[in-house]
Coordinates of C-alpha atoms in Angstrom, one line a residue:
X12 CA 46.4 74.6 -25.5
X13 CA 44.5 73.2 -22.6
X14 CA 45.3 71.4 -19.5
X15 CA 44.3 67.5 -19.4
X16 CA 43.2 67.6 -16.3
X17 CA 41.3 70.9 -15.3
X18 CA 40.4 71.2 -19.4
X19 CA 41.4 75.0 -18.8
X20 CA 44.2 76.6 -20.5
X21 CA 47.2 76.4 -18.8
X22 CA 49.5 79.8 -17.0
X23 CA 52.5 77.7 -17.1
X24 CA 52.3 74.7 -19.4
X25 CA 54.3 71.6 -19.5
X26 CA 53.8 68.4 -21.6
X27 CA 54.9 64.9 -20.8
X28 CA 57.7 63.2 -22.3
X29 CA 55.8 60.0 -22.5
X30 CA 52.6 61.1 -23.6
X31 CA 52.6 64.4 -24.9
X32 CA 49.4 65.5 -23.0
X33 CA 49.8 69.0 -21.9
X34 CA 49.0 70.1 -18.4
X35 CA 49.0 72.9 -15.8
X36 CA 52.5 72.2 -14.4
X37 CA 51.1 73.1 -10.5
X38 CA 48.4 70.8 -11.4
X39 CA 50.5 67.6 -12.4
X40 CA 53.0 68.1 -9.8
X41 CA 50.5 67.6 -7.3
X42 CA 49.2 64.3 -8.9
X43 CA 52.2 63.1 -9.8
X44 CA 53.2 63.8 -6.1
X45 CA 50.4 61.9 -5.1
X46 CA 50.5 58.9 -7.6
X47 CA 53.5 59.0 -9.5
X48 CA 51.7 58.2 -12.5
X49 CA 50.6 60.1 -15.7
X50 CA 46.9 60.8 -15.0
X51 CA 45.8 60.1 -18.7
X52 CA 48.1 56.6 -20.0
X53 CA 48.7 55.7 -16.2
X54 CA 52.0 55.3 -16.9
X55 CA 55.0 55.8 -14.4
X56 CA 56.0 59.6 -14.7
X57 CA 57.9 62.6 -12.4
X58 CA 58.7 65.4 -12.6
X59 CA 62.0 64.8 -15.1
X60 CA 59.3 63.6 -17.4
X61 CA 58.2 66.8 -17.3
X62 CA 59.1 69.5 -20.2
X63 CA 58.1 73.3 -20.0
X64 CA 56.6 75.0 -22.9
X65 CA 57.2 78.7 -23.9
X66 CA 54.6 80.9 -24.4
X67 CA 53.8 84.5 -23.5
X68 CA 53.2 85.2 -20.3
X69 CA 51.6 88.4 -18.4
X70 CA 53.7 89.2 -15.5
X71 CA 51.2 88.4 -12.2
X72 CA 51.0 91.3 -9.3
X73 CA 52.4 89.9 -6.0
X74 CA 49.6 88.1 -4.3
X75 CA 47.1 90.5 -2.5
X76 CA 45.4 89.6 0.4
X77 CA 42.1 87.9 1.0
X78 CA 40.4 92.0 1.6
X79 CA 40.3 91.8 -1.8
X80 CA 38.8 90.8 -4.8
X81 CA 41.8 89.4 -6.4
X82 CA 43.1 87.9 -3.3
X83 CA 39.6 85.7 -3.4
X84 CA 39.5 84.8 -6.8
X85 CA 42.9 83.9 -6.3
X86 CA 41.5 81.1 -3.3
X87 CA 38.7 80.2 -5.7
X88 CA 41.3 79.5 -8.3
X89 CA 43.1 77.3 -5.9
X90 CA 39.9 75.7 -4.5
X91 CA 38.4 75.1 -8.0
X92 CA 42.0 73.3 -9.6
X93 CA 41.8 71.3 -6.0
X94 CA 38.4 70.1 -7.1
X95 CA 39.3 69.5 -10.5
X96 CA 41.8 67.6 -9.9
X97 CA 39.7 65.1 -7.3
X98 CA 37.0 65.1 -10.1
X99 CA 39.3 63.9 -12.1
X100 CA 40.5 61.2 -9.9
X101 CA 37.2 60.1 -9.4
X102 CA 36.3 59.3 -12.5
X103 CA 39.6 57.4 -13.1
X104 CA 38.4 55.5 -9.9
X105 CA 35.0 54.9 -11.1
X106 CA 36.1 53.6 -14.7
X107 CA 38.3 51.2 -13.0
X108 CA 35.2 49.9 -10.8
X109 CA 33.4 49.9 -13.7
X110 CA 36.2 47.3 -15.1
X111 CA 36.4 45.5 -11.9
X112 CA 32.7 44.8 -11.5
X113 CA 32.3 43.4 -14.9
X114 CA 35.0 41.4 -14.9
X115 CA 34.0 40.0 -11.6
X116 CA 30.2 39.3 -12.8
X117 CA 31.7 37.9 -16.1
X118 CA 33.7 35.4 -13.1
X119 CA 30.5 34.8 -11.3
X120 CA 28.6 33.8 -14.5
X121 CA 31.7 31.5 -15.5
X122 CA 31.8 29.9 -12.2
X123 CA 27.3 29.1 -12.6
X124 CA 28.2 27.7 -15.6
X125 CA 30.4 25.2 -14.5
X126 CA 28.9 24.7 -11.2
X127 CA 25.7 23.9 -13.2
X128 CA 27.8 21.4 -15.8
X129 CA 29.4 19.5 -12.8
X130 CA 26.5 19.4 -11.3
X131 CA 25.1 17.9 -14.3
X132 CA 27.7 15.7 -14.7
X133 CA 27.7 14.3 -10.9
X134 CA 23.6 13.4 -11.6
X135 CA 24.6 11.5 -14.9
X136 CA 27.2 10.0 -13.0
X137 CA 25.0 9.1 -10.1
X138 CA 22.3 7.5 -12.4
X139 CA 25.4 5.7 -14.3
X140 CA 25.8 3.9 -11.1
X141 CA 22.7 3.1 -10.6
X142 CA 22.7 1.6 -14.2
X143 CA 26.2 -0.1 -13.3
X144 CA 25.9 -3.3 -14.4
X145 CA 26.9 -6.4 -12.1
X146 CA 28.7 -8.3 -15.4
X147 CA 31.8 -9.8 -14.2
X148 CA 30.0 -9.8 -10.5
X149 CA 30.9 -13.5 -9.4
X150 CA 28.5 -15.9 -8.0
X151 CA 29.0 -18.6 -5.3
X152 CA 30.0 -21.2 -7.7
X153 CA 32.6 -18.7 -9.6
X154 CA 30.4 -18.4 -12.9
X155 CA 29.9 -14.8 -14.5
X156 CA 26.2 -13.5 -13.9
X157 CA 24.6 -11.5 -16.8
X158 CA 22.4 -9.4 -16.1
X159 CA 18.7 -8.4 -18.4
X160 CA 17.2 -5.5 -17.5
X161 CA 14.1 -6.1 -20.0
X162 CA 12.5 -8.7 -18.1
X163 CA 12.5 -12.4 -16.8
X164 CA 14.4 -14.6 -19.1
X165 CA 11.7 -17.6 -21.0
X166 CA 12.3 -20.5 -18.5
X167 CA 11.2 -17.9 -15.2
X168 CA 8.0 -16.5 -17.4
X169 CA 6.7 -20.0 -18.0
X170 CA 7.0 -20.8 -14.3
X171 CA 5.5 -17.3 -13.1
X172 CA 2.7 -17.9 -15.5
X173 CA 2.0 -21.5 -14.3
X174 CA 2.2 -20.4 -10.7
X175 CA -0.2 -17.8 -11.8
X176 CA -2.4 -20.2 -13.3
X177 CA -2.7 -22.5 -10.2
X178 CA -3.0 -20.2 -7.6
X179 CA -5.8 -17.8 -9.2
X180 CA -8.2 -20.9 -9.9
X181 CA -8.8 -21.4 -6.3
X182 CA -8.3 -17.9 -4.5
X183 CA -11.7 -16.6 -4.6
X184 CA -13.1 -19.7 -3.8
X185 CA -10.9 -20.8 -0.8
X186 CA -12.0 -21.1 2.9
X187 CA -9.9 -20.9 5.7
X188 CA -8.6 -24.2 6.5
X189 CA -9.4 -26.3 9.0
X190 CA -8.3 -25.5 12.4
X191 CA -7.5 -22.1 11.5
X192 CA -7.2 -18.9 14.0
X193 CA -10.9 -17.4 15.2
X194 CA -11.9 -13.6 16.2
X195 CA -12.6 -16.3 19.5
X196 CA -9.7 -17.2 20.1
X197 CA -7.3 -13.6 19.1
X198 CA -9.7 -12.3 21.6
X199 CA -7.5 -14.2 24.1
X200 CA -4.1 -14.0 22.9
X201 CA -1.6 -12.9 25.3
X202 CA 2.2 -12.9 25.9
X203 CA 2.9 -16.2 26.7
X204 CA 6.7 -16.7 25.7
X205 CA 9.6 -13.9 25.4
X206 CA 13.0 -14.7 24.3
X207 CA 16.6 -13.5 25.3
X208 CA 17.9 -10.4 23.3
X209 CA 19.3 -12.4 20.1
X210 CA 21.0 -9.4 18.0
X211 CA 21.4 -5.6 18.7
X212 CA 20.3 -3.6 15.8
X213 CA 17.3 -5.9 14.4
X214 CA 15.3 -4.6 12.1
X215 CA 13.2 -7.9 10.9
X216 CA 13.0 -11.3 11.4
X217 CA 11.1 -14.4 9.5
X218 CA 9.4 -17.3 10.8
X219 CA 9.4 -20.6 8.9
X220 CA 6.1 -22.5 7.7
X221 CA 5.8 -24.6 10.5
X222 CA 6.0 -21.9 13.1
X223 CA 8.9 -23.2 14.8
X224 CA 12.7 -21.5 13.7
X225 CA 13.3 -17.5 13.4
X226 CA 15.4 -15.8 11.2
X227 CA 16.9 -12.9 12.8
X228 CA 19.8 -10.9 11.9
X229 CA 21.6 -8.0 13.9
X230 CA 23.6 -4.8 12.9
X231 CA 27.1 -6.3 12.7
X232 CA 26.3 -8.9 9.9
X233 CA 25.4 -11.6 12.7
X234 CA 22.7 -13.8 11.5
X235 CA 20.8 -16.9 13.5
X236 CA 18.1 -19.4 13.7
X237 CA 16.4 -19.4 16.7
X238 CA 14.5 -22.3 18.2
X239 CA 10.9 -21.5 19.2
X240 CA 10.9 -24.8 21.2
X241 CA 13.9 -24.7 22.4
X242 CA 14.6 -21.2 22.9
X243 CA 18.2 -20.6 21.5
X244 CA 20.0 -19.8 18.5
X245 CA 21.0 -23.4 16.9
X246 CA 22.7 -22.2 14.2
X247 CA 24.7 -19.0 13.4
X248 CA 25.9 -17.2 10.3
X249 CA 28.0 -14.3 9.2
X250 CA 27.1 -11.9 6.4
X251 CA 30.0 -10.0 6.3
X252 CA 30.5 -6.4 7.0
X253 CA 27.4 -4.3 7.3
X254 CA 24.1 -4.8 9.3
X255 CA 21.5 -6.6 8.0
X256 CA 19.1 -5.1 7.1
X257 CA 15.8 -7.5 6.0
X258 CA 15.9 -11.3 6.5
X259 CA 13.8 -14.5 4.9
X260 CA 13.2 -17.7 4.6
X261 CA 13.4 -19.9 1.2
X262 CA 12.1 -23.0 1.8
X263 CA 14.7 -24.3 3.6
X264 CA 17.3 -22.4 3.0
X265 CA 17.8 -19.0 4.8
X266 CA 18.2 -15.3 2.9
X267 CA 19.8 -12.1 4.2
X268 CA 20.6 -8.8 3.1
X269 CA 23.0 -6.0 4.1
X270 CA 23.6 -2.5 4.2
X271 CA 26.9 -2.4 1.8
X272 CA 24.2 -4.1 -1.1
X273 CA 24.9 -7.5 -0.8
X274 CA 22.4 -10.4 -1.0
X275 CA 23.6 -14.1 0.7
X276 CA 21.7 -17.4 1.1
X277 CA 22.5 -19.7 3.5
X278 CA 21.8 -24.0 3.9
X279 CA 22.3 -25.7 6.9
X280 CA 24.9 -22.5 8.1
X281 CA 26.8 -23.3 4.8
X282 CA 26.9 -19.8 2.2
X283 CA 25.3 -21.0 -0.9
X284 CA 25.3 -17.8 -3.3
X285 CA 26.0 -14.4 -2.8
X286 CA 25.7 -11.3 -5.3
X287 CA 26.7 -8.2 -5.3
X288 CA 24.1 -6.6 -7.4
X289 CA 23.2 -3.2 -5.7
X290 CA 25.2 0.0 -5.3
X291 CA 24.1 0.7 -2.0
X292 CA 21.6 -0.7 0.6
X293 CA 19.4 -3.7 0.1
X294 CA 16.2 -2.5 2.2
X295 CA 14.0 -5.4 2.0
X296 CA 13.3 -9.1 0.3
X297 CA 10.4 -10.5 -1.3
X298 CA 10.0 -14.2 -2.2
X299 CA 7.8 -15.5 -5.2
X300 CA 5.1 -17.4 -4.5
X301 CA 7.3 -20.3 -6.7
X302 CA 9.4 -20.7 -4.1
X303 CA 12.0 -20.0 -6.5
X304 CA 12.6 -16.5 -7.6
X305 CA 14.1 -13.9 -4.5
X306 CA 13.5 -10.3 -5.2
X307 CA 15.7 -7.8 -3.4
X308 CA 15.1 -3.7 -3.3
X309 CA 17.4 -0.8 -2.9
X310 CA 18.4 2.5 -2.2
X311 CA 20.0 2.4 -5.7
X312 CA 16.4 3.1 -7.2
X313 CA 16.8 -0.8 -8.4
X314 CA 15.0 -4.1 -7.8
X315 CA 16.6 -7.4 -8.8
X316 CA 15.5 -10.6 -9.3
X317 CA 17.4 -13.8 -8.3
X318 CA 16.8 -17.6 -9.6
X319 CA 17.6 -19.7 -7.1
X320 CA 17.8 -22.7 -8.6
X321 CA 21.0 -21.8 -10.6
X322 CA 22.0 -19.3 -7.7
X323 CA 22.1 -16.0 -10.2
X324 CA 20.6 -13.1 -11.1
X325 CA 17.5 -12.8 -13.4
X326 CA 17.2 -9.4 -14.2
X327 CA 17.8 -5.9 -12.5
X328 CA 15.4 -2.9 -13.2
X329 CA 15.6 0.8 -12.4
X330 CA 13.1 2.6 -11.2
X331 CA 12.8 6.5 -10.7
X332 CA 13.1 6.4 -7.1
X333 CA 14.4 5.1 -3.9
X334 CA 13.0 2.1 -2.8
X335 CA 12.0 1.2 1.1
X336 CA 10.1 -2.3 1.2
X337 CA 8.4 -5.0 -1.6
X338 CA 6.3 -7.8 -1.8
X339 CA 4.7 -10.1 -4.2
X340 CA 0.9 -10.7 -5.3
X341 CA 0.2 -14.5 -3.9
X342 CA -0.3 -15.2 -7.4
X343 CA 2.8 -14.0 -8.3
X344 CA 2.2 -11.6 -11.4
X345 CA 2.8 -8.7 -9.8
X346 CA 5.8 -7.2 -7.8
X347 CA 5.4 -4.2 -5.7
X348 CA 7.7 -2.0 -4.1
X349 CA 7.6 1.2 -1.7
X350 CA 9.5 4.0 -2.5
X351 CA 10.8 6.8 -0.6
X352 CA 9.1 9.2 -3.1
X353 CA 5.6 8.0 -1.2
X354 CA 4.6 6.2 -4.0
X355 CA 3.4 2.5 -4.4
X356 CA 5.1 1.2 -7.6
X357 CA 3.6 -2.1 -8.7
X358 CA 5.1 -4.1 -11.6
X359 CA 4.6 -6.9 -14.2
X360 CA 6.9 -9.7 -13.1
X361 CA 7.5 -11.2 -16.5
X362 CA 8.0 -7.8 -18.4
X363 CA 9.4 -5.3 -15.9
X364 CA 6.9 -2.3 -16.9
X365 CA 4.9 -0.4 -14.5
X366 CA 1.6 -1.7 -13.9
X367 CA 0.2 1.3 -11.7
X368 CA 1.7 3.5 -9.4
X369 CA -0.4 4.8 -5.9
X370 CA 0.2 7.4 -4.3
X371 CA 1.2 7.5 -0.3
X372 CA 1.5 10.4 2.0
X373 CA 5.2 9.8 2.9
X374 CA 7.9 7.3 2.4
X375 CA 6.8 3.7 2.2
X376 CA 8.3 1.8 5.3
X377 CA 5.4 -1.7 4.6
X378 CA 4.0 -3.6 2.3
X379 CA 1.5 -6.8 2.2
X380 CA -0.4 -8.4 -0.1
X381 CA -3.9 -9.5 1.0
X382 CA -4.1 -13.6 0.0
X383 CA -7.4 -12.6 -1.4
X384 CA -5.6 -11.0 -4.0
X385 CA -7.3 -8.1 -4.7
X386 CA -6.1 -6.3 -1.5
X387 CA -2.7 -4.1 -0.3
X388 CA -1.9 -2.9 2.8
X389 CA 0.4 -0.6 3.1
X390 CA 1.8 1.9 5.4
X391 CA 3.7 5.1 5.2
X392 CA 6.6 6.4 7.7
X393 CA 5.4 8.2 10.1
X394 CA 2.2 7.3 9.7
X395 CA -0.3 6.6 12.4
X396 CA -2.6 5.1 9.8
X397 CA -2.3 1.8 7.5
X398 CA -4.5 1.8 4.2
X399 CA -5.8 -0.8 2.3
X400 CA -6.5 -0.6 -1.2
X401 CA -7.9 -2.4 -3.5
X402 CA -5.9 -3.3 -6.5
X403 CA -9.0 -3.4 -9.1
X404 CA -10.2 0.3 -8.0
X405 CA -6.7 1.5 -7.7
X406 CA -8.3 2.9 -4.7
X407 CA -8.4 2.8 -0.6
X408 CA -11.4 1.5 0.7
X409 CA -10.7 1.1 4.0
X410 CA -7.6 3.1 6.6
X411 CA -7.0 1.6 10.1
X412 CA -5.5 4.4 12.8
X413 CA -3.6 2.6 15.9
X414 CA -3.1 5.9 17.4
X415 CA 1.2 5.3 17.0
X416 CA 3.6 5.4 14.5
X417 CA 3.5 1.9 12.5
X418 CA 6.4 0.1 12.1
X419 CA 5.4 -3.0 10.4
X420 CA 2.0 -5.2 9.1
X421 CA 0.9 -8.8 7.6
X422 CA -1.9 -10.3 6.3
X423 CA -2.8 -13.6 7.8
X424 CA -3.5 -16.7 5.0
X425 CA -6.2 -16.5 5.2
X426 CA -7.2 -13.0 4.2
X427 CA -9.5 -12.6 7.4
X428 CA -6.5 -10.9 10.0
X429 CA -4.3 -7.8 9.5
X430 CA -1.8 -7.7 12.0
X431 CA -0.2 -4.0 12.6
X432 CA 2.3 -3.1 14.9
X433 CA 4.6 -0.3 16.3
X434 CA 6.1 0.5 19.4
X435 CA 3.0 0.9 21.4
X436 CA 1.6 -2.4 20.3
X437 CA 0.0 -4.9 18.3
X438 CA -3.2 -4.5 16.6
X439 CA -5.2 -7.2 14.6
X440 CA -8.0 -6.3 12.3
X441 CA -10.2 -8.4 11.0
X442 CA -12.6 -8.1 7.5
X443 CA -15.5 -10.4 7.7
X444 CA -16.6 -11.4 4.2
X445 CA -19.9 -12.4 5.2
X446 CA -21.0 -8.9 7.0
X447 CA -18.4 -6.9 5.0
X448 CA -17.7 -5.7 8.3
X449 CA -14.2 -4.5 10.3
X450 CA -13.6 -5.1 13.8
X451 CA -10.6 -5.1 15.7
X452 CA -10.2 -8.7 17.9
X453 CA -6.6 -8.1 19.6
X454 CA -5.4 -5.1 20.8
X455 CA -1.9 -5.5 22.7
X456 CA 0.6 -3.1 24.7
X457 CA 3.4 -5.4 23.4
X458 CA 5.5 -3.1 20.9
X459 CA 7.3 -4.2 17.8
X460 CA 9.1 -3.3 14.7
X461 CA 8.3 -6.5 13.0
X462 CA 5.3 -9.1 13.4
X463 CA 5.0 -12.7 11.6
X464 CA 2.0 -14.9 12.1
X465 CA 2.6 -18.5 13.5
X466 CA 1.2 -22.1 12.2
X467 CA -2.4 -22.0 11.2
X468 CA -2.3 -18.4 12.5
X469 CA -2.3 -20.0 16.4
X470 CA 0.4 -17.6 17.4
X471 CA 2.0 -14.2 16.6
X472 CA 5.3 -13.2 16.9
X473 CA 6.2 -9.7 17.7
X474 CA 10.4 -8.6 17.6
X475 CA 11.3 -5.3 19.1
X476 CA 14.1 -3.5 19.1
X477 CA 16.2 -5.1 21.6
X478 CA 16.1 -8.3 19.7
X479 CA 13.6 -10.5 21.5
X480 CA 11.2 -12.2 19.9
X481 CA 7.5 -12.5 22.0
X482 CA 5.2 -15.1 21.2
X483 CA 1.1 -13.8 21.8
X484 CA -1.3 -17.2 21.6
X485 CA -4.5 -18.4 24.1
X486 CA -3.0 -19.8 27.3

């Protein structure tokens, strides 16, 4: 027989009731006096548990002391079932770390699993509502809107394509019209005119054809048109909860968007439509060159297209990113947008797909078609630099640097003028067809975050940040 525990055999054996393991009785009293347990099954034992087994047994000599040889082997003996004993605890201790450790990385590896599926799940649930679909949104006159993601419906394509028609015919042949803006006279522009603060929180505004009424719109939803000529708000409007965030004129009728994704139209301070077709921010607005199509952009990695004449929405398409600012080719084939993964995503209007895609050096924070339609300005935030490419090389032939962060640009009708601005100032650029040449015939300290060109290009008007409007022109 040998001892469990010290694997020697035993001077005065004793088995266990419960498990019939034989021990070295000092042995298991000492470990049962420490744990209470059986130190094989780990079951609860004592000393009861305990039962003595007879066997022959050579009657010890009293113990000597440690002068002698027995007396020390008698301490090593004592010293070497102490050790045993520990040994033997140990190694219970390290099997049931062993246990422990795998059942903890078997946890940890359950837990990345599902961390990893609701992660999954959360992305798929994210693009889901991107995809959401506005059926059942409402529109202004109570109809239900459907919604085709595929592209313009027949009745839109045949007036894209004969806007396209029209306009193209003429554009490379066109001259500035008569009485239009001269390197002369931007030479002399100066501040001339600056208005009251209108709104807190602007972050664009739009000036009518004729020069004369501004669309601005403020952080808490407020919304007016302000008289150049008479230099106050004449009318005021309410988009509802939310700033807003990019603002337009449609012909007559005035266009807002908002933070909370909603797009209204406005006529004569009378709500005409409103839709509801983004899950998130509208950033910007485009009109068509029709006069009758509105495109809105997102933070819901959508753009939508609105008819206006029936006041509903003509088709919503996902993209793969973000998107900051749009704008339409003057012919009105093309749709381009500005993401916020620095990329310049231009469309097909009439079939949704992606025409060509350029590539920015941060997120795109302006847009602008050149009206000699071969040309796009663009700008990145940021950015102390505007390029311009050109749509046929799918290329930038020419970068302007105004030594400050740009905040916002437009081409002129003319083709000629570039207007850039940011909050240290205006700058106008100007190509000359005739010496393919650049020069730069305004230069202004007047600082902006949006900038719209006035009739015939005889005035600009700069907003900043406090809402006021400034009006640069010759004296």
């Amino acid at each position: 027989m040998l001892c469990a525990i010290s694997g020697e055999a035993p001077q005065i054996p004793v088995a266990s009731r419960k498990s019939g393991n034989v021990f070295e009785r000092r042995l298991i009293e000492a470990y049962i006096a420490e744990n209470g347990r059986d130190p094989v099954t780990d079951e609860e034992l004592s000393t009861d548990d305990l039962v003595e087994l007879k066997t022959s047994r050579i009657v010890r000599p009293c113990p000597p002391t440690l002068t002698s040889i027995p007396s020390l082997l008698s301490v090593f003996q004592n010293e070497w079932d102490a050790l045993a004993l520990e040994t033997y605890t140990l190694r219970q201790q390290l099997v049931q770390t062993r246990q422990e450790l795998s059942t903890a990385l078997y946890q940890h590896d359950a837990a990345v699993r599902v961390i990893a599926r609701l992660s999954q799940e959360r992305d798929e649930a994210r693009e889901a509502l991107s995809r959401v679909s506005v059926l059942g949104t409402q529109t202004s006159n109570g109809e239900v809107m459907h919604v085709d993601s595929t592209g313009l419906p027949s009745d839109l394509i045949a007036k894209v394509e004969a806007t396209q028609e029209k306009l193209s015919k003429t554009r490379r042949k066109r001259t500035p019209p008569d009485d239009w803006v001269t390197s002369d006279s931007l030479n002399s522009f100066v501040p001339v005119d600056q208005s009251e603060a209108l709104y807190a929180g602007v972050r664009s505004f739009s000036v009518n054809p004729r020069g004369d009424l501004a669309l601005v719109g403020g952080r808490e939803g407020q919304l007016g048109v302000y008289s150049m000529s008479e230099k106050a708000i004449i009318q005021k409007m309410n988009a509802g909860p939310g700033s807003i965030t990019d603002v337009l004129w449609t012909g007559d009728r005035a266009a807002a968007s908002t933070s909370t994704g909603n797009v209204k139209i406005w006529e004569n301070e009378t709500e005409v439509a409103s839709f509801a077709g983004h899950a998130g921010e509208v950033t910007a607005l485009a009109i068509h060159p029709s006069g009758d199509i509105l495109a809105s952009v997102g933070i819901d990695n959508t753009y939508i297209f609105y008819d206006l004449l029936s006041n509903t929405i003509a088709t919503r398409v996902l993209t793969n990113a973000a998107l900051t600012t749009a704008g339409f080719h003057p012919d009105g084939h093309l749709f381009a947008a500005g993401g916020m993964d620095s990329q310049i995503k231009v469309y097909d209007v009439k079939s949704a797909t992606n025409a060509a895609n350029f590539e920015s050096t941060g997120p795109i924070t302006a847009i602008s078609f050149s009206e000699n339609g071969t040309w796009l300005a663009t700008a990145a935030k940021g950015s102390t630099r505007v390029s311009i490419w050109d749509l046929r090389k799918a290329a930038i032939i020419h970068t302007v640097d105004i030594a400050s962060s740009v905040s916002t640009l437009k081409w002129d009708y003319s083709a000629q003028f570039l207007a850039i601005a940011g909050q240290s100032g205006l700058v106008v650029q100007q190509y000359s067809k005739s010496t393919k040449d650049w020069s730069e015939p305004l230069r202004n300290a007047v600082p902006a975050v949006a900038v719209e060109w006035g009739f015939k290009a005889g005035a600009i008007m700069c907003l900043d940040t406090n809402g006021s409007i400034t009006t640069l022109t010759t004296r």
